[in-house]
JSON list of C-alpha atoms and ligand atoms in Angstrom, two decimals:
[
{"chain": "A", "resi": 261, "resn": "MET", "atom": "CA", "xyz": [38.11, -30.24, 4.99]},
{"chain": "A", "resi": 262, "resn": "ASP", "atom": "CA", "xyz": [37.72, -33.82, 6.11]},
{"chain": "A", "resi": 263, "resn": "CYS", "atom": "CA", "xyz": [40.36, -33.66, 8.83]},
{"chain": "A", "resi": 264, "resn": "ILE", "atom": "CA", "xyz": [39.70, -34.91, 12.37]},
{"chain": "A", "resi": 265, "resn": "PHE", "atom": "CA", "xyz": [42.12, -32.42, 13.89]},
{"chain": "A", "resi": 266, "resn": "CYS", "atom": "CA", "xyz": [40.62, -29.46, 12.02]},
{"chain": "A", "resi": 267, "resn": "LYS", "atom": "CA", "xyz": [37.23, -30.60, 13.34]},
{"chain": "A", "resi": 268, "resn": "ILE", "atom": "CA", "xyz": [38.67, -30.65, 16.86]},
{"chain": "A", "resi": 269, "resn": "ILE", "atom": "CA", "xyz": [40.01, -27.10, 16.35]},
{"chain": "A", "resi": 270, "resn": "ASN", "atom": "CA", "xyz": [36.60, -25.97, 15.07]},
{"chain": "A", "resi": 271, "resn": "GLY", "atom": "CA", "xyz": [34.81, -27.64, 17.98]},
{"chain": "A", "resi": 272, "resn": "ASP", "atom": "CA", "xyz": [32.92, -30.04, 15.69]},
{"chain": "A", "resi": 273, "resn": "ILE", "atom": "CA", "xyz": [34.56, -32.96, 17.50]},
{"chain": "A", "resi": 274, "resn": "PRO", "atom": "CA", "xyz": [34.97, -32.68, 21.29]},
{"chain": "A", "resi": 275, "resn": "SER", "atom": "CA", "xyz": [38.38, -32.86, 22.91]},
{"chain": "A", "resi": 276, "resn": "THR", "atom": "CA", "xyz": [39.91, -32.40, 26.33]},
{"chain": "A", "resi": 277, "resn": "LYS", "atom": "CA", "xyz": [42.06, -29.33, 25.90]},
{"chain": "A", "resi": 278, "resn": "VAL", "atom": "CA", "xyz": [45.36, -29.08, 27.71]},
{"chain": "A", "resi": 279, "resn": "TYR", "atom": "CA", "xyz": [46.67, -25.83, 26.20]},
{"chain": "A", "resi": 280, "resn": "GLU", "atom": "CA", "xyz": [45.41, -23.43, 23.54]},
{"chain": "A", "resi": 281, "resn": "ASP", "atom": "CA", "xyz": [46.45, -20.13, 22.05]},
{"chain": "A", "resi": 282, "resn": "ASP", "atom": "CA", "xyz": [45.92, -18.41, 18.72]},
{"chain": "A", "resi": 283, "resn": "LYS", "atom": "CA", "xyz": [48.46, -20.66, 16.92]},
{"chain": "A", "resi": 284, "resn": "ILE", "atom": "CA", "xyz": [48.33, -24.11, 18.50]},
{"chain": "A", "resi": 285, "resn": "LEU", "atom": "CA", "xyz": [46.13, -26.55, 20.39]},
{"chain": "A", "resi": 286, "resn": "ALA", "atom": "CA", "xyz": [47.15, -29.36, 22.73]},
{"chain": "A", "resi": 287, "resn": "PHE", "atom": "CA", "xyz": [44.60, -31.98, 23.73]},
{"chain": "A", "resi": 288, "resn": "GLU", "atom": "CA", "xyz": [44.45, -35.39, 25.38]},
{"chain": "A", "resi": 289, "resn": "ASP", "atom": "CA", "xyz": [44.96, -38.31, 22.98]},
{"chain": "A", "resi": 290, "resn": "ILE", "atom": "CA", "xyz": [41.79, -40.40, 22.79]},
{"chain": "A", "resi": 291, "resn": "ASN", "atom": "CA", "xyz": [43.83, -43.62, 22.89]},
{"chain": "A", "resi": 292, "resn": "PRO", "atom": "CA", "xyz": [46.72, -42.90, 25.26]},
{"chain": "A", "resi": 293, "resn": "CYS", "atom": "CA", "xyz": [49.86, -45.03, 25.11]},
{"chain": "A", "resi": 294, "resn": "ALA", "atom": "CA", "xyz": [51.22, -43.72, 28.43]},
{"chain": "A", "resi": 295, "resn": "PRO", "atom": "CA", "xyz": [49.78, -42.13, 31.60]},
{"chain": "A", "resi": 296, "resn": "VAL", "atom": "CA", "xyz": [50.28, -38.76, 29.90]},
{"chain": "A", "resi": 297, "resn": "HIS", "atom": "CA", "xyz": [49.66, -38.57, 26.15]},
{"chain": "A", "resi": 298, "resn": "VAL", "atom": "CA", "xyz": [48.96, -35.18, 24.64]},
{"chain": "A", "resi": 299, "resn": "VAL", "atom": "CA", "xyz": [48.65, -34.31, 20.95]},
{"chain": "A", "resi": 300, "resn": "ILE", "atom": "CA", "xyz": [49.98, -30.90, 19.93]},
{"chain": "A", "resi": 301, "resn": "ILE", "atom": "CA", "xyz": [48.88, -29.37, 16.63]},
{"chain": "A", "resi": 302, "resn": "PRO", "atom": "CA", "xyz": [49.16, -26.10, 14.75]},
{"chain": "A", "resi": 303, "resn": "LYS", "atom": "CA", "xyz": [45.71, -24.58, 14.15]},
{"chain": "A", "resi": 304, "resn": "ASP", "atom": "CA", "xyz": [46.60, -23.99, 10.51]},
{"chain": "A", "resi": 305, "resn": "HIS", "atom": "CA", "xyz": [46.30, -27.15, 8.40]},
{"chain": "A", "resi": 306, "resn": "LEU", "atom": "CA", "xyz": [49.29, -26.19, 6.31]},
{"chain": "A", "resi": 307, "resn": "LEU", "atom": "CA", "xyz": [51.66, -29.08, 6.94]},
{"chain": "A", "resi": 308, "resn": "THR", "atom": "CA", "xyz": [50.57, -32.70, 6.74]},
{"chain": "A", "resi": 309, "resn": "CYS", "atom": "CA", "xyz": [53.70, -34.20, 8.24]},
{"chain": "A", "resi": 310, "resn": "ALA", "atom": "CA", "xyz": [57.36, -33.52, 8.94]},
{"chain": "A", "resi": 311, "resn": "ASP", "atom": "CA", "xyz": [58.13, -34.07, 5.27]},
{"chain": "A", "resi": 312, "resn": "ASP", "atom": "CA", "xyz": [56.39, -30.75, 4.46]},
{"chain": "A", "resi": 313, "resn": "ILE", "atom": "CA", "xyz": [58.60, -28.66, 6.74]},
{"chain": "A", "resi": 314, "resn": "THR", "atom": "CA", "xyz": [60.76, -26.06, 4.99]},
{"chain": "A", "resi": 315, "resn": "GLU", "atom": "CA", "xyz": [62.96, -23.21, 6.13]},
{"chain": "A", "resi": 316, "resn": "GLU", "atom": "CA", "xyz": [60.12, -20.82, 5.22]},
{"chain": "A", "resi": 317, "resn": "ASN", "atom": "CA", "xyz": [57.31, -22.54, 7.15]},
{"chain": "A", "resi": 318, "resn": "SER", "atom": "CA", "xyz": [59.27, -23.96, 10.08]},
{"chain": "A", "resi": 319, "resn": "GLY", "atom": "CA", "xyz": [58.39, -21.07, 12.39]},
{"chain": "A", "resi": 320, "resn": "ILE", "atom": "CA", "xyz": [55.27, -22.85, 13.59]},
{"chain": "A", "resi": 321, "resn": "ILE", "atom": "CA", "xyz": [57.32, -25.94, 14.44]},
{"chain": "A", "resi": 322, "resn": "ALA", "atom": "CA", "xyz": [59.74, -23.83, 16.47]},
{"chain": "A", "resi": 323, "resn": "TYR", "atom": "CA", "xyz": [56.73, -22.22, 18.16]},
{"chain": "A", "resi": 324, "resn": "ILE", "atom": "CA", "xyz": [55.27, -25.62, 19.10]},
{"chain": "A", "resi": 325, "resn": "PHE", "atom": "CA", "xyz": [58.58, -26.68, 20.60]},
{"chain": "A", "resi": 326, "resn": "SER", "atom": "CA", "xyz": [58.85, -23.39, 22.50]},
{"chain": "A", "resi": 327, "resn": "LYS", "atom": "CA", "xyz": [55.52, -24.24, 24.18]},
{"chain": "A", "resi": 328, "resn": "ILE", "atom": "CA", "xyz": [56.29, -27.87, 24.97]},
{"chain": "A", "resi": 329, "resn": "PRO", "atom": "CA", "xyz": [57.93, -27.13, 28.35]},
{"chain": "A", "resi": 330, "resn": "GLU", "atom": "CA", "xyz": [54.81, -25.25, 29.43]},
{"chain": "A", "resi": 331, "resn": "ILE", "atom": "CA", "xyz": [52.49, -28.02, 28.23]},
{"chain": "A", "resi": 332, "resn": "ALA", "atom": "CA", "xyz": [54.68, -30.59, 29.99]},
{"chain": "A", "resi": 333, "resn": "ARG", "atom": "CA", "xyz": [54.47, -28.55, 33.21]},
{"chain": "A", "resi": 334, "resn": "ILE", "atom": "CA", "xyz": [50.68, -28.36, 32.91]},
{"chain": "A", "resi": 335, "resn": "LYS", "atom": "CA", "xyz": [50.65, -32.17, 32.78]},
{"chain": "A", "resi": 336, "resn": "GLY", "atom": "CA", "xyz": [53.06, -32.51, 35.70]},
{"chain": "A", "resi": 337, "resn": "LEU", "atom": "CA", "xyz": [55.89, -33.99, 33.64]},
{"chain": "A", "resi": 338, "resn": "THR", "atom": "CA", "xyz": [58.70, -32.95, 35.96]},
{"chain": "A", "resi": 339, "resn": "ASN", "atom": "CA", "xyz": [61.01, -35.88, 35.22]},
{"chain": "A", "resi": 340, "resn": "GLY", "atom": "CA", "xyz": [61.19, -35.92, 31.43]},
{"chain": "A", "resi": 341, "resn": "TYR", "atom": "CA", "xyz": [59.06, -37.06, 28.54]},
{"chain": "A", "resi": 342, "resn": "ARG", "atom": "CA", "xyz": [59.17, -38.10, 24.89]},
{"chain": "A", "resi": 343, "resn": "ILE", "atom": "CA", "xyz": [58.07, -36.17, 21.79]},
{"chain": "A", "resi": 344, "resn": "VAL", "atom": "CA", "xyz": [57.07, -38.19, 18.74]},
{"chain": "A", "resi": 345, "resn": "ASN", "atom": "CA", "xyz": [56.13, -37.24, 15.20]},
{"chain": "A", "resi": 346, "resn": "ASN", "atom": "CA", "xyz": [54.81, -39.96, 12.92]},
{"chain": "A", "resi": 347, "resn": "CYS", "atom": "CA", "xyz": [55.24, -39.06, 9.26]},
{"chain": "A", "resi": 348, "resn": "GLY", "atom": "CA", "xyz": [53.63, -40.72, 6.27]},
{"chain": "A", "resi": 349, "resn": "GLU", "atom": "CA", "xyz": [52.92, -44.32, 5.42]},
{"chain": "A", "resi": 350, "resn": "ASP", "atom": "CA", "xyz": [56.04, -45.92, 6.89]},
{"chain": "A", "resi": 351, "resn": "GLY", "atom": "CA", "xyz": [55.80, -43.64, 9.93]},
{"chain": "A", "resi": 352, "resn": "ALA", "atom": "CA", "xyz": [52.32, -45.11, 10.54]},
{"chain": "A", "resi": 353, "resn": "GLN", "atom": "CA", "xyz": [50.77, -41.66, 10.57]},
{"chain": "A", "resi": 354, "resn": "THR", "atom": "CA", "xyz": [46.98, -41.88, 10.78]},
{"chain": "A", "resi": 355, "resn": "VAL", "atom": "CA", "xyz": [45.97, -38.20, 10.85]},
{"chain": "A", "resi": 356, "resn": "ARG", "atom": "CA", "xyz": [47.48, -36.11, 8.03]},
{"chain": "A", "resi": 357, "resn": "HIS", "atom": "CA", "xyz": [47.61, -32.83, 9.96]},
{"chain": "A", "resi": 358, "resn": "ILE", "atom": "CA", "xyz": [51.08, -32.42, 11.41]},
{"chain": "A", "resi": 359, "resn": "HIS", "atom": "CA", "xyz": [51.17, -33.16, 15.13]},
{"chain": "A", "resi": 360, "resn": "PHE", "atom": "CA", "xyz": [53.52, -34.04, 17.93]},
{"chain": "A", "resi": 361, "resn": "HIS", "atom": "CA", "xyz": [52.80, -36.62, 20.60]},
{"chain": "A", "resi": 362, "resn": "LEU", "atom": "CA", "xyz": [53.96, -35.63, 24.09]},
{"chain": "A", "resi": 363, "resn": "VAL", "atom": "CA", "xyz": [54.13, -38.83, 26.14]},
{"chain": "A", "resi": 364, "resn": "GLY", "atom": "CA", "xyz": [55.30, -39.52, 29.66]},
{"chain": "A", "resi": 365, "resn": "GLY", "atom": "CA", "xyz": [54.17, -39.89, 33.23]},
{"chain": "A", "resi": 366, "resn": "THR", "atom": "CA", "xyz": [56.13, -43.12, 33.53]},
{"chain": "A", "resi": 367, "resn": "LYS", "atom": "CA", "xyz": [59.61, -44.43, 32.71]},
{"chain": "A", "resi": 368, "resn": "LEU", "atom": "CA", "xyz": [59.40, -45.14, 29.00]},
{"chain": "A", "resi": 369, "resn": "THR", "atom": "CA", "xyz": [61.31, -47.94, 27.31]},
{"chain": "A", "resi": 370, "resn": "GLU", "atom": "CA", "xyz": [64.77, -47.02, 26.03]},
{"chain": "A", "resi": 371, "resn": "LYS", "atom": "CA", "xyz": [63.92, -48.57, 22.69]},
{"chain": "A", "resi": 372, "resn": "ILE", "atom": "CA", "xyz": [62.06, -46.10, 20.47]},
{"chain": "A", "resi": 373, "resn": "CYS", "atom": "CA", "xyz": [60.82, -48.77, 18.09]},
{"chain": "B", "resi": 197, "resn": "LIG", "atom": "P1", "xyz": [49.30, -40.53, 14.37]},
{"chain": "B", "resi": 197, "resn": "LIG", "atom": "O1", "xyz": [49.20, -42.01, 14.32]},
{"chain": "B", "resi": 197, "resn": "LIG", "atom": "O2", "xyz": [50.67, -40.02, 14.70]},
{"chain": "B", "resi": 197, "resn": "LIG", "atom": "O3", "xyz": [48.69, -39.88, 13.16]},
{"chain": "B", "resi": 197, "resn": "LIG", "atom": "O4", "xyz": [48.46, -40.07, 15.64]},
{"chain": "B", "resi": 197, "resn": "LIG", "atom": "C1", "xyz": [47.12, -39.69, 15.61]},
{"chain": "B", "resi": 197, "resn": "LIG", "atom": "C2", "xyz": [46.67, -39.69, 17.04]},
{"chain": "B", "resi": 197, "resn": "LIG", "atom": "O5", "xyz": [45.46, -39.01, 17.13]},
{"chain": "B", "resi": 197, "resn": "LIG", "atom": "C3", "xyz": [46.47, -41.10, 17.62]},
{"chain": "B", "resi": 197, "resn": "LIG", "atom": "O6", "xyz": [47.30, -41.27, 18.77]},
{"chain": "B", "resi": 197, "resn": "LIG", "atom": "C4", "xyz": [44.98, -41.11, 17.98]},
{"chain": "B", "resi": 197, "resn": "LIG", "atom": "O7", "xyz": [44.72, -41.82, 19.17]},
{"chain": "B", "resi": 197, "resn": "LIG", "atom": "C5", "xyz": [44.69, -39.63, 18.12]},
{"chain": "B", "resi": 197, "resn": "LIG", "atom": "N1", "xyz": [43.30, -39.29, 17.88]},
{"chain": "B", "resi": 197, "resn": "LIG", "atom": "C6", "xyz": [42.55, -39.64, 16.82]},
{"chain": "B", "resi": 197, "resn": "LIG", "atom": "N2", "xyz": [41.30, -39.12, 16.93]},
{"chain": "B", "resi": 197, "resn": "LIG", "atom": "C7", "xyz": [41.29, -38.42, 18.09]},
{"chain": "B", "resi": 197, "resn": "LIG", "atom": "C8", "xyz": [40.30, -37.65, 18.77]},
{"chain": "B", "resi": 197, "resn": "LIG", "atom": "N3", "xyz": [39.05, -37.49, 18.27]},
{"chain": "B", "resi": 197, "resn": "LIG", "atom": "N4", "xyz": [40.63, -37.08, 19.95]},
{"chain": "B", "resi": 197, "resn": "LIG", "atom": "C9", "xyz": [41.87, -37.24, 20.45]},
{"chain": "B", "resi": 197, "resn": "LIG", "atom": "N5", "xyz": [42.86, -37.92, 19.86]},
{"chain": "B", "resi": 197, "resn": "LIG", "atom": "C10", "xyz": [42.57, -38.53, 18.69]},
{"chain": "B", "resi": 198, "resn": "LIG", "atom": "ZN1", "xyz": [43.55, -30.49, 9.67]}
]
């Protein structure tokens, strides 16, 4: 499959791993927008974006969120952070493998967009 994130999971494209287990991978964003910018993905390329989430498949999303505090701790985010999901064309999503941006390490602007 021609998916950058699947290639990162397979090791075909290098990444700086922050956290990994059998279900998910978190790695440093190549183009960070804040002092800390981690991308968190499920290893299974099942969902392309938030629009694909259903009651049946949402377990992996809950799992990702259950691991976010640990990933934030690994990155030293002791004073809060922001989680972002870009979905589809209008969401300016560039990689169609569902992912969550964990950003922080500074006081972010109050305005989301
Ligand atoms: P989005 O615009 O929400 O689809 O975000 C995709 C993110 O993936 C962007 O923030 C990119 O900087 C990041 N990205 C793309 N290619 C790589 C890569 N090879 N390693 C790490 N991050 C990447
Ligand atoms: Zn993929």
